[in-house]
Coordinates of C-alpha atoms in Angstrom, one line a residue:
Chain A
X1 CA -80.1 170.2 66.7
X2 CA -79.6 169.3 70.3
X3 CA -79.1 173.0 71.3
X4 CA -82.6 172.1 73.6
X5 CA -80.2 169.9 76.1
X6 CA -78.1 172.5 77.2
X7 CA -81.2 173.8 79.2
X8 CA -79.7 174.3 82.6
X9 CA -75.9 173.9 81.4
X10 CA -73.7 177.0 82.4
X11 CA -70.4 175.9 82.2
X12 CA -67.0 178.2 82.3
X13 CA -63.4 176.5 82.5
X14 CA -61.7 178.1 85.6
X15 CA -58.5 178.0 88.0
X16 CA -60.2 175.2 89.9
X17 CA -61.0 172.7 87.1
X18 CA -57.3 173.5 85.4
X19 CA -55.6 172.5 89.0
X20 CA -57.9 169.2 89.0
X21 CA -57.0 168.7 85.5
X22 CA -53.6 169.0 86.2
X23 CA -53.7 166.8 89.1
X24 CA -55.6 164.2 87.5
X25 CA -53.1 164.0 84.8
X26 CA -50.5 163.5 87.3
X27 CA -52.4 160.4 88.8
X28 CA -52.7 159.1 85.7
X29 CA -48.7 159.5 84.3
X30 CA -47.5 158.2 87.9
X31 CA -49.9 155.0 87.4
X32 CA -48.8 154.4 84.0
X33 CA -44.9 154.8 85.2
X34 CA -45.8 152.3 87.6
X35 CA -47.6 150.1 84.9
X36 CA -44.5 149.9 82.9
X37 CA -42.3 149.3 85.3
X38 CA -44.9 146.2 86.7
X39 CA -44.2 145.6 82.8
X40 CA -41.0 145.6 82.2
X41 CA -40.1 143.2 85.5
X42 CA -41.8 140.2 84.1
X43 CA -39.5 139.3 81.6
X44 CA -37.1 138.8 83.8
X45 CA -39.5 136.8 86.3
X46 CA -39.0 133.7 84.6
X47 CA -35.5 133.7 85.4
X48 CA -35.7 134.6 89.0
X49 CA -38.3 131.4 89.0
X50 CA -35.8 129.2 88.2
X51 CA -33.0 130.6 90.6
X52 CA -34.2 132.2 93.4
X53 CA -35.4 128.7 95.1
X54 CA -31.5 127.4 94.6
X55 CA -30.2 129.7 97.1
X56 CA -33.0 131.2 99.1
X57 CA -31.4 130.6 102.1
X58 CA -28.8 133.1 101.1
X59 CA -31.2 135.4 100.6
X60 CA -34.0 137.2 101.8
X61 CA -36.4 136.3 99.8
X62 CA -39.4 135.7 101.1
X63 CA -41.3 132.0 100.9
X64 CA -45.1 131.8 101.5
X65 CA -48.1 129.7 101.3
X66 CA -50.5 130.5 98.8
X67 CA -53.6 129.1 98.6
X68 CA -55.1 127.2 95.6
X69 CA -51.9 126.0 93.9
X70 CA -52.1 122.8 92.3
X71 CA -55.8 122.7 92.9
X72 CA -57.8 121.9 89.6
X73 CA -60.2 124.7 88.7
X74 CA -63.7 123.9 89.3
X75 CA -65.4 122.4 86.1
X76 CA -62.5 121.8 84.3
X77 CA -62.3 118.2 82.6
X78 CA -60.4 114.9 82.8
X79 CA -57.9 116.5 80.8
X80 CA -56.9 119.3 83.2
X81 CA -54.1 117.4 84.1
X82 CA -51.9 117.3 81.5
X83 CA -48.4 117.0 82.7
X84 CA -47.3 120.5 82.2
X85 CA -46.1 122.5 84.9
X86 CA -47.4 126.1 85.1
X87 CA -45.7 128.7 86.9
X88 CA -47.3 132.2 87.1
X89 CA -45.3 135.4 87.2
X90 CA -46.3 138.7 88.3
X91 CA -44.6 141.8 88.5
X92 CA -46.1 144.5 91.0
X93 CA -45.7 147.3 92.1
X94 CA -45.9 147.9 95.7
X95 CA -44.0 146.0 98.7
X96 CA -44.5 142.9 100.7
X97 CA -47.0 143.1 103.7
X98 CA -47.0 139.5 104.8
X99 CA -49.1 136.3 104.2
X100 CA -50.1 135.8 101.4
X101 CA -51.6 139.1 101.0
X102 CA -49.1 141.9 99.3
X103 CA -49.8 145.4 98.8
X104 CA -49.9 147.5 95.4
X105 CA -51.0 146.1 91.9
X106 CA -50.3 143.0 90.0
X107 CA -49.3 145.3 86.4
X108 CA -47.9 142.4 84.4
X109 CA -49.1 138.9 85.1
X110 CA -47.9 135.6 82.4
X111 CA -48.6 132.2 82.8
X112 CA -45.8 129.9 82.0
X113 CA -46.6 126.5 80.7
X114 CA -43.5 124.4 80.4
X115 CA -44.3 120.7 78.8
X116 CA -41.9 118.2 79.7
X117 CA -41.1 116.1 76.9
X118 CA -42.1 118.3 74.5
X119 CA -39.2 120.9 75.4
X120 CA -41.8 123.4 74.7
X121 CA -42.8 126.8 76.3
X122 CA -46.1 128.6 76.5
X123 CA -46.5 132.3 77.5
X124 CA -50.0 133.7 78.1
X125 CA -50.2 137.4 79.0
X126 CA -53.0 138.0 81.4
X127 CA -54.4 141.2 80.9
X128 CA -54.5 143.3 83.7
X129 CA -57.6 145.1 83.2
X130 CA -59.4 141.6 82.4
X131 CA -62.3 140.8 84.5
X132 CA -62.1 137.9 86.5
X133 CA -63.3 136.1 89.7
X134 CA -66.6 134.3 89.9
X135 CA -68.0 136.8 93.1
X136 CA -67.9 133.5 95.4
X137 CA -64.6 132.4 96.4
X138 CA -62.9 135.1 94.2
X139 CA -64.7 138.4 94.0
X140 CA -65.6 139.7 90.9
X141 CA -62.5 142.4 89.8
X142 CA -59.2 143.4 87.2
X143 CA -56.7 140.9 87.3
X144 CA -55.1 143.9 88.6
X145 CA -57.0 144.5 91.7
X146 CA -57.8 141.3 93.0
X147 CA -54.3 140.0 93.0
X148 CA -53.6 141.5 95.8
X149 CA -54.1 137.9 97.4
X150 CA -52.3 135.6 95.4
X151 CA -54.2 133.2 96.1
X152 CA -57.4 134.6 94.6
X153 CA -55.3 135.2 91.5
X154 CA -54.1 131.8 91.2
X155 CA -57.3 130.8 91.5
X156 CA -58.6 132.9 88.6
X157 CA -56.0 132.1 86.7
X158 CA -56.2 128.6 86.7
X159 CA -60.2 129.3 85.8
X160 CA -59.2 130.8 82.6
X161 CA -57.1 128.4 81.5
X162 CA -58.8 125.4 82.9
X163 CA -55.7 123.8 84.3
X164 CA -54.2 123.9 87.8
X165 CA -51.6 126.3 88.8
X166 CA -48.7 125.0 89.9
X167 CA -46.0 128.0 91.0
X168 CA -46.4 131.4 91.7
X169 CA -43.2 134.3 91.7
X170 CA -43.9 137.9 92.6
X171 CA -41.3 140.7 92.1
X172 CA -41.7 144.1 92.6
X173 CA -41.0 146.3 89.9
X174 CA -38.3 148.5 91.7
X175 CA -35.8 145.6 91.6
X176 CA -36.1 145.9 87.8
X177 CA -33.7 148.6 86.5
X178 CA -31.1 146.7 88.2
X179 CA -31.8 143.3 87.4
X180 CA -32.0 144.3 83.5
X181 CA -28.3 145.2 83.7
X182 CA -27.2 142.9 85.9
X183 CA -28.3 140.7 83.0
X184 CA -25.8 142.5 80.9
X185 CA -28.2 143.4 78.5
X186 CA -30.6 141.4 76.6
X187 CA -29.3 140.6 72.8
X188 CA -32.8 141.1 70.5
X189 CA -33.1 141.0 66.6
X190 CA -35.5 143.6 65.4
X191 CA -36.6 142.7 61.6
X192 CA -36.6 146.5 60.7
X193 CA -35.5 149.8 62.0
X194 CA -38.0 151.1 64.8
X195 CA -38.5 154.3 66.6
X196 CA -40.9 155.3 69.4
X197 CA -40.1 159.3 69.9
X198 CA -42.7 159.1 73.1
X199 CA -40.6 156.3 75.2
X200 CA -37.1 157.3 73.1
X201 CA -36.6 154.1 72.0
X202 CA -34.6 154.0 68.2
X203 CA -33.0 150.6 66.4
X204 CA -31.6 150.8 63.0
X205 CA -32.7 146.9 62.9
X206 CA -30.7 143.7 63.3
X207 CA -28.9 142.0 66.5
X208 CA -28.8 144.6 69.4
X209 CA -27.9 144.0 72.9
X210 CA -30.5 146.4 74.8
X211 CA -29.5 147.5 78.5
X212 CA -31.4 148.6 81.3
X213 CA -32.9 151.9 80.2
X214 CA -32.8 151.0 76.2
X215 CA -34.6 147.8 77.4
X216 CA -37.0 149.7 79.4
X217 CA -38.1 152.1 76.7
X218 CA -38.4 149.2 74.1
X219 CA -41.0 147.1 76.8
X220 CA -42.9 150.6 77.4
X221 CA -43.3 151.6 73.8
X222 CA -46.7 151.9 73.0
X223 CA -46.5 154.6 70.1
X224 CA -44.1 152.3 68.0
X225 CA -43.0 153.2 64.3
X226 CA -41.3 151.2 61.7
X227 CA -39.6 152.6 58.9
X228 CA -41.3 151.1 55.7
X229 CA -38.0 149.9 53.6
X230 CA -40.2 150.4 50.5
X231 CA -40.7 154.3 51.0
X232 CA -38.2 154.4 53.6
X233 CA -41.0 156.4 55.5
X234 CA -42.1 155.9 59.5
X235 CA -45.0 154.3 59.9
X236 CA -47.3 153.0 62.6
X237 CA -46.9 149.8 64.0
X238 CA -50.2 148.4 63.4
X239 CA -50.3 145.7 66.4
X240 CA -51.2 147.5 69.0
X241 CA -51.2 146.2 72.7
X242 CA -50.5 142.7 71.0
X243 CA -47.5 143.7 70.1
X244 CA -47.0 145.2 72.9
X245 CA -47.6 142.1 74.5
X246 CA -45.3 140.1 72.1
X247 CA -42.5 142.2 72.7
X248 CA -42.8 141.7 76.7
X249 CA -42.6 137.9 75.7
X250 CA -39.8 137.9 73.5
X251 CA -37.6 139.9 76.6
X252 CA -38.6 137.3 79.4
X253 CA -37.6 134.4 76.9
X254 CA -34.4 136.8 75.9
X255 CA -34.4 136.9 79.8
X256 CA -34.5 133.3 80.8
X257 CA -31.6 132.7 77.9
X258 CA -29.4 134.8 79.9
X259 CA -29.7 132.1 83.0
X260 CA -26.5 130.4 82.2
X261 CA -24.4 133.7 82.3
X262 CA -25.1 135.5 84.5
X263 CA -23.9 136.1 88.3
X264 CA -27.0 134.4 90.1
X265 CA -25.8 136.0 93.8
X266 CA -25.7 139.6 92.4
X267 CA -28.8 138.9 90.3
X268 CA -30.4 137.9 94.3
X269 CA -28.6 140.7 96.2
X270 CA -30.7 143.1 94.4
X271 CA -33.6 140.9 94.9
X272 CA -33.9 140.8 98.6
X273 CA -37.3 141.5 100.3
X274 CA -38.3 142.2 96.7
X275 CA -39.2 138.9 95.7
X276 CA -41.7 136.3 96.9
X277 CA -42.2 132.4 95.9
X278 CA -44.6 129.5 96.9
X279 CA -43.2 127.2 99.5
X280 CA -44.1 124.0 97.0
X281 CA -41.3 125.5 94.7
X282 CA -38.2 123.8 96.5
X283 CA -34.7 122.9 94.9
X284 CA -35.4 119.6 93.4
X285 CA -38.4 121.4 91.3
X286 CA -36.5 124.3 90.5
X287 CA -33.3 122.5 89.1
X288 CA -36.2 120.3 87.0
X289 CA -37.4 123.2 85.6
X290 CA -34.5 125.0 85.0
X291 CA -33.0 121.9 82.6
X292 CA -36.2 122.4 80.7
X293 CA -35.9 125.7 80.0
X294 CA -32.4 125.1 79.0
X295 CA -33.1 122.7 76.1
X296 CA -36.0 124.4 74.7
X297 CA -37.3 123.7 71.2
X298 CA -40.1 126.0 70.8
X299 CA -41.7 129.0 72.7
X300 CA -45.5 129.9 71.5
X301 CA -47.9 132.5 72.8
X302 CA -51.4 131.8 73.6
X303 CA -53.3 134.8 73.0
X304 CA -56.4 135.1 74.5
X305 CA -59.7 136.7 73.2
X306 CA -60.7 139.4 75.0
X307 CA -63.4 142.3 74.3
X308 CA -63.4 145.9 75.8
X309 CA -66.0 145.9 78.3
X310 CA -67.5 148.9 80.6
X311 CA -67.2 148.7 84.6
X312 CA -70.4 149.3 86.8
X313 CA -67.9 152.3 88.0
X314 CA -68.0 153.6 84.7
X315 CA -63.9 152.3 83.9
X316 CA -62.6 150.2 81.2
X317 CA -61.9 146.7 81.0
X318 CA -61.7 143.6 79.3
X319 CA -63.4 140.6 79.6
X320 CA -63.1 137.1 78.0
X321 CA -64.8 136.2 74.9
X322 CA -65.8 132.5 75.3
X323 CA -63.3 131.6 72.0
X324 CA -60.3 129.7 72.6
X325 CA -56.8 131.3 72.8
X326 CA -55.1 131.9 69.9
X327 CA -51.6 129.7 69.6
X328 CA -48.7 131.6 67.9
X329 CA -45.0 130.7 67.6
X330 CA -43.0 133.3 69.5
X331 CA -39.3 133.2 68.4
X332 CA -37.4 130.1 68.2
X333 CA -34.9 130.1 70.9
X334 CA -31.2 131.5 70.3
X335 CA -32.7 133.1 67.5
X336 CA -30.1 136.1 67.8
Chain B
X1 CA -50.0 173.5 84.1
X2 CA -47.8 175.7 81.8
X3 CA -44.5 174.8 83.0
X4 CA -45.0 171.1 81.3
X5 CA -46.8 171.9 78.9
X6 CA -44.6 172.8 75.5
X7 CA -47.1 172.3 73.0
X8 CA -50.1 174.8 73.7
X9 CA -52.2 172.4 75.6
X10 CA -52.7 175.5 78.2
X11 CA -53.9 177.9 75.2
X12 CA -56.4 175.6 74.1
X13 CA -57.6 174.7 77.4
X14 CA -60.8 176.6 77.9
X15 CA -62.0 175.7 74.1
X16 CA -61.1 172.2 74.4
X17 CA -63.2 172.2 78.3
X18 CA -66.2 174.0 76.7
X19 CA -66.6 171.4 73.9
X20 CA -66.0 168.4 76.2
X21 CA -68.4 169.8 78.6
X22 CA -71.0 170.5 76.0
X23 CA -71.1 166.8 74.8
X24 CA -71.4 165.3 78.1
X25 CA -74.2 167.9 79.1
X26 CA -76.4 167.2 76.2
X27 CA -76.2 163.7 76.6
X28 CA -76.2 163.2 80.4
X29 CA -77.9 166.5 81.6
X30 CA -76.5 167.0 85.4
X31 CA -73.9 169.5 85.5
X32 CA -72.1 167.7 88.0
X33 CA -71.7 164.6 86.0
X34 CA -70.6 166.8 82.7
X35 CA -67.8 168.5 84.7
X36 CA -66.6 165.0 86.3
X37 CA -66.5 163.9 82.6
X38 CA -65.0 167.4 81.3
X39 CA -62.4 167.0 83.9
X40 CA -60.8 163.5 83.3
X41 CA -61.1 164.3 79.3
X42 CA -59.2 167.0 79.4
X43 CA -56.7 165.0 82.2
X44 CA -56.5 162.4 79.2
X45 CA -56.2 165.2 76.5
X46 CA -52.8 166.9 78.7
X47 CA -51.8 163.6 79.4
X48 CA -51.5 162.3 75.6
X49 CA -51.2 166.1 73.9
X50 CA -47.9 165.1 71.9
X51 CA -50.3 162.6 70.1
X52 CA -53.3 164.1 69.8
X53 CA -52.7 167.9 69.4
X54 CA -52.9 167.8 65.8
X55 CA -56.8 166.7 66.2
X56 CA -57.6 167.6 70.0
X57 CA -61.1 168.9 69.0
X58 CA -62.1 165.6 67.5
X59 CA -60.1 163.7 70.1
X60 CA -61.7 165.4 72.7
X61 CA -65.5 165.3 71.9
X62 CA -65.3 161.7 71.2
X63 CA -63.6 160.5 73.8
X64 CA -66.3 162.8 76.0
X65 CA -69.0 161.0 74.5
X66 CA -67.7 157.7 75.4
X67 CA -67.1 158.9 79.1
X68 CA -70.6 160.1 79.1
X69 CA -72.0 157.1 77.8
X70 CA -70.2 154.5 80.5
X71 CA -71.8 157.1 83.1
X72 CA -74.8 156.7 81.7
X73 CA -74.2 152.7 81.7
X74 CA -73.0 152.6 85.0
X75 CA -76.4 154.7 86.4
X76 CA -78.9 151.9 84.8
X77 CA -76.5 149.7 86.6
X78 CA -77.3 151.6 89.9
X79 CA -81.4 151.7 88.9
X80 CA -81.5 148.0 88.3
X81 CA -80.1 147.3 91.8
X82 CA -82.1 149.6 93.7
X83 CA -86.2 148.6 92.8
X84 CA -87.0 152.1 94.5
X85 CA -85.6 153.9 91.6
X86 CA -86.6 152.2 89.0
X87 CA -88.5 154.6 86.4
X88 CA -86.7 157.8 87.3
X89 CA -86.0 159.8 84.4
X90 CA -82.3 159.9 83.2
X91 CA -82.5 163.5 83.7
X92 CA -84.2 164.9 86.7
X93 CA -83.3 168.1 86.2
X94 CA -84.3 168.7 82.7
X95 CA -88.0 168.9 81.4
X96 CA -89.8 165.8 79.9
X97 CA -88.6 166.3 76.4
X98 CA -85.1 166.4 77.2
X99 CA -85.2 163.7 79.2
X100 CA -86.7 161.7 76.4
X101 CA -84.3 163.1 73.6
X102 CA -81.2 162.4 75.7
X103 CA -82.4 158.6 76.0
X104 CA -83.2 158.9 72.2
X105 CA -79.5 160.0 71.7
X106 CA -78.0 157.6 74.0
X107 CA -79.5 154.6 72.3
X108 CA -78.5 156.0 69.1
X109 CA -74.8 156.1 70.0
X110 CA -74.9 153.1 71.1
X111 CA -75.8 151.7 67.9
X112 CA -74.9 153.7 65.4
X113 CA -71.6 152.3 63.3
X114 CA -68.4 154.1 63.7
X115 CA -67.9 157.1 61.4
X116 CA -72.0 157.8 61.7
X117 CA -71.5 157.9 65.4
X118 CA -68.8 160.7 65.3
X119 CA -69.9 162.6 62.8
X120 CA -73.2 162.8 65.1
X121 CA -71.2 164.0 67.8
X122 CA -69.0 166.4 66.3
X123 CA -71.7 167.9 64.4
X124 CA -74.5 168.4 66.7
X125 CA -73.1 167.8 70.3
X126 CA -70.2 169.7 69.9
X127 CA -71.7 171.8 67.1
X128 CA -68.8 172.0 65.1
X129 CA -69.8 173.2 61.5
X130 CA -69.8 170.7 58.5
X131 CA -66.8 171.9 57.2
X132 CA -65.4 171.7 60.6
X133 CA -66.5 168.3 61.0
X134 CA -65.1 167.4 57.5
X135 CA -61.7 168.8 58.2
X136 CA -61.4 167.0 62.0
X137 CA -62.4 163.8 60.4
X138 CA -60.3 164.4 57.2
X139 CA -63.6 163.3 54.7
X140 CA -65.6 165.8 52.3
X141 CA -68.3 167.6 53.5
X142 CA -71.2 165.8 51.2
X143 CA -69.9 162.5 53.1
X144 CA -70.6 164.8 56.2
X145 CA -73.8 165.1 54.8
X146 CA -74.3 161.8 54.1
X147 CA -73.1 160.3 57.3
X148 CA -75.3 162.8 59.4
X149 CA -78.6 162.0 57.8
X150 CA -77.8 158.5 58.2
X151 CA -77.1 158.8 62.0
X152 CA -80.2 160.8 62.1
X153 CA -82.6 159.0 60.5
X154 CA -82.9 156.1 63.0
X155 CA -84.4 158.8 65.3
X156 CA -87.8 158.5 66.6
X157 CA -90.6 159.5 63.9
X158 CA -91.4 162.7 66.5
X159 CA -87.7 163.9 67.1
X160 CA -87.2 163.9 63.6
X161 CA -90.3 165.6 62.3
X162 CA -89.6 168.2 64.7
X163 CA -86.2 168.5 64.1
X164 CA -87.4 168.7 60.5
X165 CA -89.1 171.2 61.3
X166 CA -86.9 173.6 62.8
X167 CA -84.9 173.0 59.8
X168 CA -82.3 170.7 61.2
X169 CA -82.9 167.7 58.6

């Protein structure tokens, strides 16, 4: 039918395009290793968020200025302000190159909304591929890419959600492996028994304590199968990257339950020079926040609406939908 | 390549190239462009094969089609900022006709709802036959059939009748 459009068109597979092939698909498994472990190092963010301001001066983490925090987004309305405190948490993937600017990738990025009062929690997974940045002040890129300066990602943060942003914590996803079992594990309840033969994840279902490497193929699973207790047969697990997503959210509130147990110096030694905070979040702030965490009624996720969108560079990515975010209860805390 | 590779990705590579390339050709028409897109398919292809082996043909031609597509996307991108080349054929190597056909198509395809859209590219970008098609997409051939004149019929009144008339519809 469309034989006529292959005027022109000689094409034979040869040594050269296997070896590009071949090196492509090399670039594109050492990326997503890096994704997942940007990933997997959030979870564990929001603990660091609350400690690593207590004894910074035991450590070396580093403290920097970053533009744009606490700064209402432009347009936003009277009821920006609303008492909450939002920390944002991003894992990367590269090291610290000073300022306010830091090399490699932001792979995981969640805002934490903590509403005093309330005892509530609010995780928002920021996608990394979303488009964001309004070409002035921020340019126009993946949440991803343009994070680079945290203080452009602050900025477009606080854009999508309409409120200011109040703390920012970086960690670099090398620290992770370590920090997982310095945690001593995480204890999760799984509803069913689960297997993901790509990542080699495997539960039989109820209360398991994951450790480092268990915990990092359960974060990275995106082929995930459930075994269908009617049949008793594996099937797909139809939620996708949302699930994905929720399972990244349960671990950082698993994560942040684990504060009051664990050895807070050890958890830092393996921190230094891989973690960054604002200088606005000093000791006062951090104890503050770390009682609220503590006493925590309910954790929600606010999912938001995104649609697959094509890059003038011909890549994927995602960009927001106009619709609000979808609220969801997470897991009630010390459900396991 | 064959060291990692344990599950015949390296058997099936020049088949697998050939119909990737094949899709992007007859929808962008630059044999640069279709090898770029041939080559990150088939990067995509090893990189998943666990997953997809069982269907790499279908896998593979879709997947080429949507690759081909954003390039085609993201060179109306490039028209509209530069004036100077605004009303250059898609295809400047081609003759008029492909040039016009491969627009035809790429509007199509961009419009065309799911299962229409890859039965059209299996079946006459890729040129797999209809049984072929039916087998990849696991659906009988008369919903082949059906599918495929659908997608076919929101062609222009002249591609069709001359499609028609070498038989094709």
């Amino acid at each position: 039918m469309f034989e006529h459009l292959d005027h022109g068109n000689e094409f034979h597979p040869d040594d050269g395009l296997r070896r590009r092939v071949v090196d492509r698909a090399r670039t594109m498994r050492r990326r997503r290793r890096e994704a997942i472990l940007g990933l997997t190092a959030a979870p564990v963010v929001l603990a660091l968020a609350l400690v690593v301001p207590v004894v910074r001066d035991a450590t070396r983490v580093q403290r920097i200025t970053v533009p744009g925090l606490g700064t209402t987004p432009a347009g936003a309305g009277p009821g920006s302000r609303d008492g909450a405190t939002r920390i944002l948490l991003v894992g990367s993937d590269a090291g610290l190159l000073g300022g306010d600017t830091i090399g490699g990738r932001n792979d995981a990025v969640v805002l934490v909304t903590l509403r005093p009062g309330e005892r509530s929690l609010a995780l928002t997974s920021i996608p990394r591929d979303l488009l964001v940045g309004d070409g002035r002040d921020v340019p126009v890129g993946k949440v991803s890419e343009i994070g680079r300066h945290l203080g452009q990602l602050v900025s477009a943060v606080a854009e999508i959600g309409g409120h200011p942003v109040d703390h920012v914590v970086r960690v670099e996803a090398a620290a992770f492996p370590g920090i997982a079992d310095a945690l001593g594990g995480l204890r999760l309840r799984f509803d069913r028994p689960m297997r993901d033969r790509a990542s080699g994840f495997s539960t039989d279902g109820g209360c398991e304590t994951l450790n480092g490497d268990r915990l990092l193929a359960y974060v990275r699973s995106r082929h995930l199968e459930v075994r269908d207790p009617s049949t008793g047969r594996w099937v797909v697990d139809p939620s996708g990257d949302f699930g994905r997503q929720e399972r990244q959210q349960e671990v950082l509130i698993a994560a942040a339950q684990r504060l009051r147990d664990v050895d807070v110096r050890a958890l830092l030694d393996l921190l230094a020079d891989r973690a960054t905070v604002d200088d606005q979040l000093d000791l006062s702030t951090a104890l503050d926040l770390a009682r609220e965490v503590d006493g925590l009624r309910s954790v929600e996720r606010e999912v938001l609406q995104v649609e697959e969108v094509t890059t003038p560079g011909g890549g994927a990515a995602l960009r927001l939908t106009g619709a609000r975010p979808v609220v969801q209860p997470l897991a009630a805390a010390g459900a396991c | 390549m064959d060291h990692s590779d344990p599950s015949g990705f390296d058997n099936r590579f020049d088949e697998l190239a050939i119909l990737a390339d094949r899709v992007a050709y007859r929808i962008l028409g630059d044999r640069q462009e279709a090898e770029d897109v041939t080559q990150e398919v088939l990067a995509k292809a090893f990189v998943r094969w666990r997953r997809i082996s069982s269907h790499a043909e279908a896998w593979v031609c879709r997947v080429a089609a949507n690759q081909a597509l954003g390039v085609v996307r993201r060179r109306r991108t490039a028209i509209r900022s530069n004036e100077e080349d605004v009303g250059r054929p898609l295809n400047a190597e081609g003759p008029d006709l492909a040039a016009a056909d491969r627009l035809e198509l790429v509007v199509l395809l961009g419009r065309l709802p799911r299962r229409q859209r890859e039965v059209l590219v299996l079946r006459y970008l890729a040129d797999l036959s209809e049984a072929d098609v039916a087998d990849r997409l696991n659906i009988s051939r008369g919903a082949v059939k059906r599918h495929a004149y659908r997608a076919t019929r929101a062609l222009r009144p002249q591609v069709s009748e001359r499609l028609a008339f070498e038989g094709e519809l």
